[in-house]
Amino acid sequence: MPAAPLSQKEIEDRLGDLPGWSLEGDRITCTYRLRTHFAAVGLTVHVAQIQDELNHHSDLTLGYNTVTLSVNTHDAGGVVTENDLNLAARVVAIAAGHGVR
Ligand SMILES: C[C@H](O)[C@H](O)[C@H]1CNC2=NC(N)=NC(=O)C2=N1
């Protein structure tokens, strides 16, 4: 049973607790800036590990010293659900440990 779509107000309310995350169209997104390229790679690998654990995957983009996540729930027709907010919360919880700026 796919997760239920959330209203824009529900999403915006929850994003208040997710620093750096925002609603962009039909997905939530965040760009983390790291001190070095290698630190960005490390965050990317850690996020990939969490995504496989949750079986929920963002479009994950690695730049020189940035990691951008952009996500919604495919199984719900490409809208934001609890699964996306849960992934964002897990990433927020680990970001500081990677030395995001
Ligand atoms: C078959 C597999 O469980 C599904 O395709 C999972 C994988 N990762 C996913 N990631 C995202 N963002 N949305 C999904 O609906 C989703 N479904």
GROMACS .gro file of C-alpha atoms in nm, residues 14-15 17-22 28-30 32 47 50-51 54 56 58 69 71 80-95:
model
   36
   14ARG     CA    1   0.702   1.935   0.835
   15LEU     CA    2   0.977   2.111   0.638
   17ASP     CA    3   1.174   2.082   1.120
   18LEU     CA    4   1.407   1.990   0.832
   19PRO     CA    5   1.674   2.262   0.799
   20GLY     CA    6   1.785   2.324   0.441
   21TRP     CA    7   1.495   2.133   0.285
   22SER     CA    8   1.231   2.298   0.066
   28ILE     CA    9   1.137   1.809  -0.166
   29THR     CA   10   1.501   1.900  -0.211
   30CYS     CA   11   1.814   2.002  -0.025
   32TYR     CA   12   2.446   2.028   0.133
   47VAL     CA   13   2.288   0.873   0.211
   50ILE     CA   14   2.018   0.501   0.432
   51GLN     CA   15   1.817   0.500   0.108
   54LEU     CA   16   1.456   0.257   0.375
   56HIS     CA   17   1.335   0.490  -0.072
   58SER     CA   18   1.623   1.035  -0.405
   69LEU     CA   19   1.890   1.536  -0.289
   71VAL     CA   20   1.281   1.323  -0.388
   80VAL     CA   21   0.547   1.398  -0.162
   81THR     CA   22   0.456   1.145   0.108
   82GLU     CA   23   0.566   1.053   0.459
   83ASN     CA   24   0.837   0.835   0.304
   84ASP     CA   25   1.009   1.139   0.156
   85LEU     CA   26   0.993   1.337   0.480
   86ASN     CA   27   1.123   1.035   0.671
   87LEU     CA   28   1.422   1.009   0.435
   88ALA     CA   29   1.487   1.383   0.473
   89ALA     CA   30   1.478   1.352   0.853
   90ARG     CA   31   1.730   1.065   0.844
   91VAL     CA   32   1.963   1.272   0.626
   92VAL     CA   33   1.927   1.580   0.847
   93ALA     CA   34   2.026   1.361   1.142
   94ILE     CA   35   2.360   1.261   0.983
   95ALA     CA   36   2.450   1.579   0.795
   0.00000   0.00000   0.00000
